[in-house]
Short mmCIF file of C-alpha atoms in Angstrom, two decimals:
data_model
loop_
_atom_site.label_atom_id
_atom_site.label_comp_id
_atom_site.label_asym_id
_atom_site.label_seq_id
_atom_site.Cartn_x
_atom_site.Cartn_y
_atom_site.Cartn_z
CA MET A 68 -23.90 -189.87 -31.11
CA GLY A 69 -21.45 -188.57 -33.66
CA THR A 70 -18.34 -190.46 -34.61
CA GLU A 71 -16.17 -187.62 -33.31
CA ASP A 72 -17.58 -188.25 -29.81
CA VAL A 73 -16.73 -191.94 -29.85
CA HIS A 74 -13.55 -193.24 -28.29
CA ASP A 75 -12.35 -196.38 -26.58
CA TYR A 76 -12.34 -195.27 -22.93
CA ARG A 77 -12.57 -198.74 -21.42
CA ARG A 78 -9.55 -199.49 -19.30
CA GLU A 79 -7.76 -202.81 -19.34
CA MET A 80 -8.22 -204.78 -16.16
CA LEU A 81 -5.12 -204.78 -14.03
CA GLU A 82 -3.58 -208.09 -13.15
CA LYS A 83 -4.19 -207.20 -9.51
CA GLU A 84 -7.02 -204.75 -9.01
CA SER A 85 -6.15 -201.80 -6.77
CA PHE A 86 -8.58 -200.07 -4.41
CA HIS A 87 -8.70 -196.49 -3.20
CA GLN A 88 -11.85 -196.38 -1.05
CA VAL A 89 -13.84 -198.84 1.05
CA ASP A 90 -16.82 -198.54 3.40
CA TRP A 91 -18.55 -201.02 5.71
CA SER A 92 -22.27 -201.53 5.73
CA PRO A 93 -24.18 -201.79 9.02
CA SER A 94 -24.51 -205.26 10.50
CA GLY A 95 -27.42 -207.41 9.43
CA CYS A 96 -27.15 -207.07 5.65
CA THR A 97 -26.72 -210.80 5.05
CA LYS A 98 -28.61 -213.93 6.07
CA ARG A 99 -26.05 -214.53 8.80
CA ASN A 100 -26.54 -211.02 10.21
CA SER A 101 -23.07 -209.91 9.11
CA CYS A 102 -22.01 -206.82 7.20
CA LEU A 103 -20.85 -206.17 3.64
CA LEU A 104 -17.96 -204.18 2.21
CA ILE A 105 -18.31 -201.75 -0.71
CA VAL A 106 -15.08 -201.10 -2.61
CA VAL A 107 -14.16 -198.49 -5.24
CA SER A 108 -11.33 -199.79 -7.41
CA GLY A 109 -8.49 -197.97 -9.10
CA SER A 110 -10.27 -198.55 -12.42
CA SER A 111 -13.37 -196.71 -11.09
CA LYS A 112 -15.49 -199.83 -10.66
CA VAL A 113 -17.68 -200.58 -7.63
CA TYR A 114 -17.73 -204.01 -6.01
CA ILE A 115 -19.56 -205.42 -3.00
CA PHE A 116 -17.73 -208.10 -1.00
CA GLY A 117 -19.37 -210.45 1.47
CA PRO A 118 -18.79 -213.74 3.30
CA THR A 119 -19.45 -216.97 1.43
CA ASN A 120 -20.48 -218.72 4.65
CA ASP A 121 -19.69 -217.91 8.29
CA PRO A 122 -18.51 -214.25 8.20
CA TYR A 123 -15.93 -214.81 10.96
CA VAL A 124 -14.06 -217.79 9.52
CA SER A 125 -15.08 -218.24 5.89
CA LYS A 126 -13.64 -216.69 2.77
CA TRP A 127 -14.96 -213.31 1.66
CA ASP A 128 -15.57 -212.93 -2.04
CA LYS A 129 -16.93 -210.45 -4.56
CA ILE A 130 -20.70 -210.96 -4.58
CA HIS A 131 -21.79 -208.10 -6.82
CA ASP A 132 -20.46 -205.64 -9.39
CA LEU A 133 -22.43 -202.40 -9.16
CA SER A 134 -20.72 -201.10 -12.29
CA VAL A 135 -22.88 -203.49 -14.32
CA LEU A 136 -26.03 -201.98 -12.82
CA LEU A 137 -24.73 -198.47 -13.48
CA VAL A 138 -24.24 -199.35 -17.14
CA LYS A 139 -27.83 -200.61 -17.32
CA HIS A 140 -29.05 -197.58 -15.37
CA TYR A 141 -27.64 -195.22 -17.99
CA ILE A 142 -28.82 -197.45 -20.87
CA CYS A 143 -25.35 -198.18 -22.18
CA ASN A 144 -24.42 -201.27 -24.14
CA GLU A 145 -22.04 -203.09 -21.80
CA ASN A 146 -20.77 -205.20 -24.69
CA ASN A 147 -19.81 -202.15 -26.71
CA VAL A 148 -16.13 -201.35 -26.23
CA THR A 149 -16.46 -197.88 -27.79
CA VAL A 150 -18.62 -195.80 -25.46
CA SER A 151 -19.24 -192.06 -25.43
CA LYS A 152 -17.17 -190.23 -22.83
CA LYS A 153 -20.27 -188.66 -21.26
CA TYR A 154 -21.56 -192.15 -20.44
CA VAL A 155 -18.17 -193.32 -19.19
CA ASP A 156 -17.94 -190.37 -16.79
CA LYS A 157 -21.33 -191.34 -15.38
CA VAL A 158 -20.44 -195.02 -15.01
CA GLU A 159 -16.93 -194.58 -13.60
CA THR A 160 -17.25 -194.18 -9.83
CA MET A 161 -14.91 -192.13 -7.65
CA SER A 162 -16.45 -192.65 -4.19
CA ALA A 163 -19.04 -194.63 -2.26
CA CYS A 164 -20.49 -194.67 1.24
CA TRP A 165 -23.09 -196.49 3.31
CA SER A 166 -25.61 -194.94 5.69
CA ASP A 167 -26.54 -196.14 9.15
CA THR A 168 -29.65 -198.28 9.57
CA PHE A 169 -33.04 -196.66 10.02
CA GLN A 170 -36.66 -197.77 10.32
CA PRO A 171 -38.98 -196.36 7.61
CA ALA A 172 -41.99 -194.92 9.41
CA LEU A 173 -44.65 -196.13 6.96
CA ILE A 174 -43.31 -199.63 6.43
CA THR A 175 -44.91 -202.02 8.89
CA THR A 176 -42.23 -204.71 8.75
CA SER A 177 -39.50 -204.81 11.39
CA THR A 178 -36.74 -204.93 8.79
CA LEU A 179 -34.19 -202.15 9.13
CA SER A 180 -33.10 -200.33 5.98
CA SER A 181 -29.84 -198.78 4.86
CA LEU A 182 -29.02 -196.55 1.89
CA MET A 183 -25.90 -196.48 -0.22
CA ALA A 184 -24.52 -193.64 -2.35
CA THR A 185 -22.02 -193.69 -5.22
CA GLY A 186 -20.43 -190.61 -6.78
CA SER A 187 -19.22 -190.54 -10.39
CA LYS A 188 -16.74 -188.51 -12.42
CA ASN A 189 -19.34 -186.21 -13.94
CA GLY A 190 -20.66 -185.12 -10.55
CA SER A 191 -23.65 -187.46 -10.38
CA ILE A 192 -24.61 -189.11 -7.09
CA VAL A 193 -26.79 -192.22 -7.22
CA ILE A 194 -28.73 -193.18 -4.10
CA TRP A 195 -29.21 -196.93 -4.20
CA ARG A 196 -32.60 -198.36 -3.27
CA ILE A 197 -34.11 -194.99 -4.16
CA ILE A 198 -35.21 -194.58 -7.75
CA SER A 199 -33.66 -191.16 -8.02
CA GLU A 200 -30.48 -189.61 -9.36
CA PHE A 201 -29.53 -185.99 -8.98
CA GLN A 202 -26.83 -183.75 -10.39
CA ALA A 203 -24.91 -182.15 -7.54
CA PHE A 204 -22.21 -180.43 -9.59
CA ASP A 205 -21.48 -179.85 -13.26
CA ASP A 206 -18.32 -181.42 -14.66
CA SER A 207 -16.87 -182.07 -11.19
CA TRP A 208 -15.57 -185.37 -9.87
CA VAL A 209 -17.34 -186.55 -6.74
CA ILE A 210 -14.33 -187.90 -4.83
CA LEU A 211 -15.57 -188.08 -1.23
CA MET A 212 -18.93 -188.65 0.45
CA ASP A 213 -20.25 -189.60 3.84
CA PHE A 214 -23.72 -190.09 5.34
CA SER A 215 -24.75 -188.23 8.47
CA LYS A 216 -26.80 -189.91 11.18
CA TRP A 217 -30.55 -189.98 10.59
CA ILE A 218 -32.50 -187.09 12.10
CA LYS A 219 -36.13 -187.69 13.07
CA ASP A 220 -37.53 -184.35 11.96
CA ASN A 221 -40.50 -184.65 9.60
CA ASP A 222 -38.79 -187.46 7.68
CA GLU A 223 -35.92 -185.15 6.74
CA ALA A 224 -32.22 -185.98 6.88
CA HIS A 225 -29.11 -183.93 6.25
CA HIS A 226 -26.34 -185.10 3.98
CA ASN A 227 -23.15 -183.34 3.04
CA GLY A 228 -21.69 -183.47 -0.46
CA CYS A 229 -18.13 -182.14 -0.57
CA VAL A 230 -18.60 -178.40 -0.01
CA LYS A 231 -22.39 -178.21 -0.05
CA SER A 232 -25.08 -179.62 2.20
CA PHE A 233 -28.18 -181.11 0.61
CA LEU A 234 -31.54 -181.76 2.22
CA PHE A 235 -33.05 -185.18 1.52
CA LYS A 236 -36.80 -185.52 1.91
CA LEU A 237 -37.67 -189.21 1.85
CA SER A 238 -41.17 -190.57 1.38
CA PHE A 239 -41.91 -194.18 2.27
CA LYS A 240 -44.90 -195.96 0.77
CA SER A 241 -46.73 -198.89 2.28
CA ASP A 242 -45.56 -201.19 -0.53
CA GLY A 243 -41.91 -200.54 0.36
CA ALA A 244 -41.16 -198.05 -2.42
CA ILE A 245 -39.02 -195.04 -1.52
CA GLY A 246 -39.11 -191.60 -3.11
CA CYS A 247 -36.53 -188.85 -2.72
CA GLU A 248 -36.54 -185.07 -3.16
CA VAL A 249 -33.19 -183.29 -3.00
CA SER A 250 -32.64 -179.57 -2.46
CA LEU A 251 -29.61 -177.42 -1.64
CA TYR A 252 -29.51 -176.82 2.12
CA GLU A 253 -26.40 -174.69 2.60
CA GLU A 254 -23.06 -173.86 0.97
CA ILE A 255 -20.39 -174.79 3.49
CA CYS A 256 -17.13 -173.95 1.72
CA GLY A 257 -16.74 -171.67 -1.25
CA GLY A 258 -15.57 -172.78 -4.67
CA ASP A 259 -11.84 -172.21 -4.14
CA LEU A 260 -10.80 -174.94 -6.63
CA ARG A 261 -9.07 -176.95 -3.87
CA ASN A 262 -9.90 -180.64 -3.67
CA CYS A 263 -11.79 -181.90 -0.65
CA GLN A 264 -9.37 -184.56 0.60
CA SER A 265 -11.28 -185.79 3.65
CA LEU A 266 -14.89 -185.53 4.78
CA LEU A 267 -16.23 -187.10 7.95
CA PHE A 268 -19.42 -186.78 9.98
CA TYR A 269 -19.43 -187.22 13.74
CA LYS A 270 -21.87 -190.03 14.41
CA CYS A 271 -23.18 -190.33 17.95
CA PRO A 272 -24.51 -193.87 18.55
CA TYR A 273 -27.36 -192.60 20.72
CA ASN A 274 -28.37 -189.58 18.60
CA GLU A 275 -27.81 -186.71 21.02
CA THR A 276 -25.80 -184.38 18.82
CA ALA A 277 -26.72 -182.17 15.88
CA PRO A 278 -24.99 -182.81 12.53
CA LEU A 279 -21.26 -182.11 12.78
CA CYS A 280 -18.93 -182.56 9.81
CA ALA A 281 -15.15 -182.18 9.41
CA ILE A 282 -13.77 -181.22 5.98
CA SER A 283 -10.14 -180.88 4.90
CA LYS A 284 -8.99 -178.98 1.81
CA GLY A 285 -5.23 -178.90 1.47
CA SER A 286 -3.75 -177.79 4.80
CA ARG A 287 -7.00 -176.06 5.81
CA LEU A 288 -9.40 -177.83 8.18
CA PHE A 289 -13.10 -176.90 8.41
CA VAL A 290 -15.77 -178.05 10.85
CA TRP A 291 -19.41 -177.42 9.96
CA SER A 292 -22.04 -177.61 12.68
CA THR A 293 -25.76 -176.92 12.81
CA SER A 294 -28.52 -177.20 15.36
CA GLY A 295 -30.69 -179.03 12.83
CA ASN A 296 -33.72 -176.93 13.82
CA SER A 297 -33.23 -173.67 11.94
CA LYS A 298 -35.65 -173.34 9.01
CA THR A 299 -35.27 -169.67 8.13
CA GLY A 300 -32.56 -167.47 6.74
CA ASN A 301 -29.77 -168.17 4.28
CA SER A 302 -27.37 -169.67 6.81
CA PHE A 303 -28.27 -172.77 8.80
CA GLY A 304 -24.95 -173.54 10.49
CA THR A 305 -21.54 -172.28 11.48
CA VAL A 306 -18.15 -173.04 9.92
CA SER A 307 -14.89 -172.94 11.89
CA SER A 308 -11.48 -173.30 10.25
CA LEU A 309 -7.86 -173.97 11.18
CA LYS A 310 -4.61 -174.17 9.22
CA ILE A 311 -2.76 -177.41 9.87
CA PRO A 312 1.06 -177.03 10.11
CA SER A 313 1.85 -179.22 7.12
CA ASN A 314 2.87 -178.54 3.53
CA PHE A 315 1.01 -181.66 2.41
CA GLY A 316 -2.68 -182.36 2.35
CA THR A 317 -4.66 -184.39 4.85
CA GLY A 318 -4.31 -188.15 4.72
CA GLY A 319 -7.19 -188.88 7.05
CA LEU A 320 -9.54 -187.57 9.74
CA VAL A 321 -11.09 -189.35 12.72
CA TRP A 322 -13.36 -188.03 15.44
CA GLY A 323 -12.67 -188.79 19.08
CA ALA A 324 -15.27 -190.45 21.26
CA SER A 325 -16.73 -187.02 22.03
CA PRO A 326 -17.45 -184.32 19.43
CA ASP A 327 -14.93 -181.93 20.98
CA GLU A 328 -11.89 -183.86 19.70
CA LEU A 329 -10.73 -184.36 16.11
CA ARG A 330 -7.58 -186.21 15.09
CA VAL A 331 -5.84 -185.13 11.87
CA TYR A 332 -3.28 -187.20 9.94
CA THR A 333 -1.36 -185.57 7.09
CA ILE A 334 0.11 -187.21 4.02
CA ASP A 335 3.66 -186.37 5.16
CA GLY A 336 3.25 -188.47 8.30
CA LYS A 337 2.24 -185.86 10.88
CA ALA A 338 -0.53 -186.27 13.43
CA PHE A 339 -2.42 -183.68 15.49
CA LYS A 340 -5.26 -183.50 18.00
CA VAL A 341 -7.63 -180.58 17.44
CA GLU A 342 -10.09 -179.20 19.98
CA VAL A 343 -13.51 -178.49 18.46
CA SER A 344 -15.72 -175.89 20.11
CA SER A 345 -18.73 -173.90 19.01
CA ARG A 346 -16.57 -170.85 18.30
CA ARG A 347 -13.21 -172.05 17.00
CA LEU A 348 -10.77 -174.86 16.35
CA LYS A 349 -7.61 -175.11 18.45
CA LEU A 350 -4.50 -177.24 17.92
CA LEU A 351 -4.08 -179.23 21.15
CA LEU A 352 -1.35 -181.79 20.62
CA ASP A 353 1.22 -182.89 18.07
CA PHE A 354 1.61 -186.66 18.49
CA THR A 355 3.70 -187.22 15.36
CA GLU A 356 6.53 -188.74 17.40
CA ALA A 357 4.23 -191.34 18.96
CA LEU A 358 2.91 -192.18 15.49
CA ARG A 359 6.39 -192.70 14.04
CA ASN A 360 7.58 -194.67 17.07
CA GLN A 361 4.70 -197.06 16.53
CA ALA A 362 5.63 -197.34 12.85
CA VAL A 363 9.19 -198.29 13.81
CA ILE A 364 7.76 -201.47 15.35
CA PHE A 365 7.10 -202.54 11.77
CA LYS A 366 10.56 -201.50 10.52
CA GLU A 367 11.51 -205.01 9.44
CA HIS A 368 8.60 -204.91 7.01
CA CYS A 369 8.53 -201.20 6.19
CA PHE A 370 12.00 -199.73 6.20
CA VAL A 371 14.14 -202.61 4.89
CA ASN A 372 13.80 -203.75 1.29
CA GLU A 373 15.18 -206.99 -0.05
CA GLU A 374 17.58 -205.10 -2.33
CA ASP A 375 19.16 -203.31 0.65
CA HIS A 376 20.52 -206.28 2.60
CA ASP A 377 23.99 -205.91 1.04
CA THR A 378 25.48 -202.90 2.80
CA GLN A 379 24.98 -201.08 6.08
CA ASP A 380 24.84 -197.78 4.17
CA ASN A 381 21.79 -198.90 2.26
CA LYS A 382 20.13 -200.03 5.48
CA LYS A 383 20.87 -196.68 7.08
CA ASN A 384 19.36 -194.85 4.11
CA ASN A 385 16.16 -196.87 4.44
CA TYR A 386 15.71 -195.78 8.04
CA THR A 387 15.68 -192.15 6.90
CA LYS A 388 12.55 -192.72 4.86
CA ASP A 389 9.33 -191.05 5.97
CA ILE A 390 5.84 -192.44 6.10
CA ARG A 391 3.09 -191.19 3.81
CA ILE A 392 -0.41 -191.58 5.25
CA TYR A 393 -3.32 -192.23 2.87
CA GLY A 394 -6.09 -193.51 5.11
CA VAL A 395 -7.18 -193.67 8.75
CA PHE A 396 -10.16 -195.12 10.59
CA THR A 397 -10.86 -195.57 14.28
CA THR A 398 -12.57 -198.22 16.40
CA PHE A 399 -16.11 -197.90 17.79
CA ASN A 400 -15.00 -196.31 21.06
CA CYS A 401 -12.19 -194.32 19.37
CA LEU A 402 -9.49 -195.87 21.57
CA THR A 403 -7.35 -197.13 18.66
CA ASP A 404 -6.72 -195.61 15.23
CA PHE A 405 -5.71 -197.79 12.28
CA VAL A 406 -3.33 -196.06 9.87
CA LEU A 407 -2.71 -196.97 6.22
CA PHE A 408 0.66 -195.70 5.01
CA GLN A 409 3.45 -195.92 2.45
CA VAL A 410 7.18 -195.49 3.00
CA GLY A 411 9.12 -193.00 0.88
CA ALA A 412 12.20 -190.79 0.92
CA SER A 413 11.84 -187.36 2.51
CA SER A 414 12.27 -185.62 -0.84
CA GLU A 415 9.66 -187.69 -2.63
CA LEU A 416 5.99 -186.80 -3.01
CA TYR A 417 3.45 -189.59 -3.31
CA TYR A 418 0.07 -188.27 -4.29
CA ASN A 419 -0.94 -191.13 -6.56
CA ILE A 420 -3.76 -193.15 -4.98
CA ALA A 421 -4.42 -195.53 -7.87
CA LYS A 422 -1.89 -198.28 -7.16
CA PHE A 423 1.24 -198.86 -5.07
CA ASP A 424 3.73 -201.66 -4.84
CA GLU A 425 3.37 -201.94 -1.05
CA SER A 426 1.14 -200.47 1.63
CA PHE A 427 1.24 -201.02 5.38
CA PHE A 428 -1.44 -200.99 8.03
CA PHE A 429 -0.93 -200.72 11.78
CA PRO A 430 -2.91 -199.92 14.97
CA LEU A 431 -2.11 -196.81 17.00
CA PRO A 432 -3.44 -196.80 20.61
CA MET A 433 -4.71 -193.32 21.40
CA HIS A 434 -5.09 -193.46 25.20
CA SER A 435 -2.91 -194.71 28.03
CA ASN A 436 -4.37 -196.86 30.78
CA ASN A 437 -5.92 -195.29 33.89
CA ASP A 438 -7.15 -192.22 32.02
CA LEU A 439 -9.90 -191.41 34.50
CA SER A 440 -11.66 -188.75 32.42
CA LEU A 441 -11.80 -191.08 29.41
CA GLU A 442 -13.08 -193.97 31.50
CA SER A 443 -15.82 -191.80 33.03
CA PHE A 444 -16.87 -190.73 29.54
CA LEU A 445 -17.02 -194.35 28.34
CA PHE A 446 -19.10 -195.34 31.37
CA GLU A 447 -21.67 -192.64 30.63
CA ARG A 448 -21.61 -193.50 26.92
CA PHE A 449 -22.50 -197.16 27.48
CA LYS A 450 -25.10 -196.34 30.12
CA LYS A 451 -27.00 -194.58 27.34
CA LEU A 452 -26.06 -196.99 24.59
CA ILE A 453 -27.12 -200.15 26.42
CA HIS A 454 -30.78 -199.06 26.32
CA GLN A 455 -30.84 -198.52 22.55
CA LYS A 456 -33.16 -200.76 20.56
CA GLN A 457 -31.64 -203.19 18.07
CA LEU A 458 -28.17 -202.61 19.51
CA THR A 459 -26.92 -206.09 18.68
CA GLU A 460 -28.54 -205.94 15.23
CA SER A 461 -26.66 -202.76 14.35
CA TYR A 462 -23.29 -203.71 15.88
CA SER A 463 -21.53 -207.00 16.50
CA PRO A 464 -20.02 -207.62 19.98
CA SER A 465 -16.49 -207.51 18.57
CA HIS A 466 -17.24 -204.14 16.97
CA LEU A 467 -18.57 -202.76 20.26
CA PHE A 468 -15.96 -204.04 22.69
CA TRP A 469 -12.72 -204.85 20.84
CA ASP A 470 -10.89 -201.66 21.77
CA ILE A 471 -12.31 -201.81 25.31
CA ILE A 472 -10.66 -205.21 25.77
CA ILE A 473 -7.37 -203.98 24.28
CA TYR A 474 -7.45 -200.95 26.58
CA SER A 475 -8.14 -203.16 29.61
CA GLN A 476 -5.60 -205.89 29.03
CA ASN A 477 -2.67 -203.77 30.27
CA ASP A 478 -4.43 -202.80 33.50
CA ALA A 479 -2.65 -204.53 36.39
CA ASN A 480 -5.82 -204.39 38.49
CA THR A 481 -7.67 -206.41 35.86
CA LEU A 482 -5.07 -209.18 35.96
CA VAL A 483 -5.53 -209.71 39.70
CA GLY A 484 -9.30 -209.33 39.49
CA GLU A 485 -9.65 -206.22 41.63
CA ALA A 486 -13.08 -204.62 41.59
CA GLU A 487 -11.74 -201.09 41.08
CA SER A 488 -10.27 -201.93 37.68
CA PHE A 489 -11.78 -200.33 34.61
CA PHE A 490 -12.76 -203.69 33.10
CA TYR A 491 -14.74 -204.87 36.14
CA ARG A 492 -16.49 -201.54 36.54
CA PHE A 493 -17.32 -201.56 32.83
CA MET A 494 -18.75 -205.09 33.02
CA SER A 495 -20.90 -204.11 35.99
CA ILE A 496 -22.44 -201.30 33.91
CA LEU A 497 -23.24 -203.73 31.10
CA MET A 498 -24.78 -206.23 33.52
CA LYS A 499 -26.88 -203.55 35.20
CA GLY A 500 -28.07 -202.27 31.83
CA TYR A 501 -29.01 -205.80 30.77
CA VAL A 502 -30.95 -206.41 34.00
CA ASP A 503 -32.77 -203.08 33.69
CA SER A 504 -33.70 -203.80 30.06
CA SER A 505 -34.98 -207.27 30.97
CA ALA A 506 -37.06 -205.81 33.79
CA VAL A 507 -38.69 -203.34 31.40
CA VAL A 508 -39.57 -206.14 28.96
CA GLU A 509 -41.05 -208.28 31.75
CA GLU A 510 -43.10 -205.32 32.98
CA ILE A 511 -44.53 -204.72 29.50
CA VAL A 512 -45.43 -208.40 29.06
CA ALA A 513 -47.08 -208.50 32.49
CA GLU A 514 -49.11 -205.39 31.68
CA GLU A 515 -50.23 -206.84 28.34
CA ASN A 516 -51.29 -210.10 30.00
CA THR A 517 -53.29 -208.16 32.60
CA ILE A 518 -55.10 -206.24 29.89
CA GLY A 519 -55.79 -209.48 28.05
CA ASN A 520 -57.29 -211.12 31.14
CA ASN A 521 -59.61 -208.15 31.62
CA TYR A 522 -60.99 -208.75 28.13
CA GLY A 523 -61.94 -212.38 28.34
CA GLY A 524 -58.53 -213.93 28.89
CA HIS A 525 -57.00 -212.99 25.52
CA SER A 526 -53.82 -210.94 25.60
CA SER A 527 -53.28 -208.06 23.23
CA TRP A 528 -50.45 -210.01 21.61
CA ASP A 529 -53.05 -212.50 20.35
CA GLU A 530 -55.14 -209.69 18.95
#
């Protein structure tokens, strides 16, 4: 490399490292069957955090720095302070995500696998545990990614990268090695030079829906859907769009429990429910007031600063501040949204995501008790989910039922133990599903023993 291309691009470590994106792994990634957390820092480094002992009570600590592996992957000298910018743009990571678990067809072990992707400044996406790296865009920052659910269709899976969909063809060898071929599947949104602020797949836990992805660019919302079966023609899916009534961009997206509901949170503190259909998107409800009322519960922490305890005027001015939303995620059953926000004056714009002095995080219940249509949907959902294999390996009990318990605790019928309460009806479904699953296992074992006795008293399990 020439001397003109050499510059000190290494950033000084902040006294307190800031983070701008996190993603949970599936359960079962550690010896104690817990999950891990991948974090992208404000200095474009990638860390993996995990529990040092019991994941529920012990301290979580940084267990790996993926940036070190990226440096080795691109054959850079990690001890060299002066590094070419082209290498720095490859090493500095803007986004990361974790896929759901899947079972490689040609690997005979029962171990589930999961893939991880990191996106860098120069547009490179690295798929971890696959010895492959592909260039999705030229000179474009990869700022958001998300994995779709796995589709059992000739070992193919769909994955969306910002405004384009790529087809991943994975090949699994008997020795555990994984190969990957990547090809452009479909262009979803044109190159309009607007940043993709949010990208989120709808993930059905029992795999009944085709790929469905929500994308926000400025105040414009897109939903891309496909049947997953079309193999001909230039277009494989449909794109619906809607303009959100906000002058700011989108702070976060979450899907409802069903794929026909999408909840949109904007940076300027607004919140909307959007109806998703095969033909169009429709704005259903503006629940901004409910969002802000919930935020007022935290007013002692959010709206009053230590400097403003002197005068009533200063206190009054603090209450006029608006919230700025920069992240949202929902619980497993989509009954409660968790909102990450800042507090700022109405005239101020906060677009910086690198580091803030203070951020606040609060739960927002999305459904009132005795919502019969919601409860019926949840009953049907768990009737299907309870029969899924490796359910407890993929999800912890707290992950599955936390929002169910929160939803049920305000039901007066539950407190007196009445059988018509949602909680008791829900528990009866779980018990019935458990009994049915146990009966199936016993039937299989009995059949295997019968076959074994017919062949000299040896069961097929022994064979």
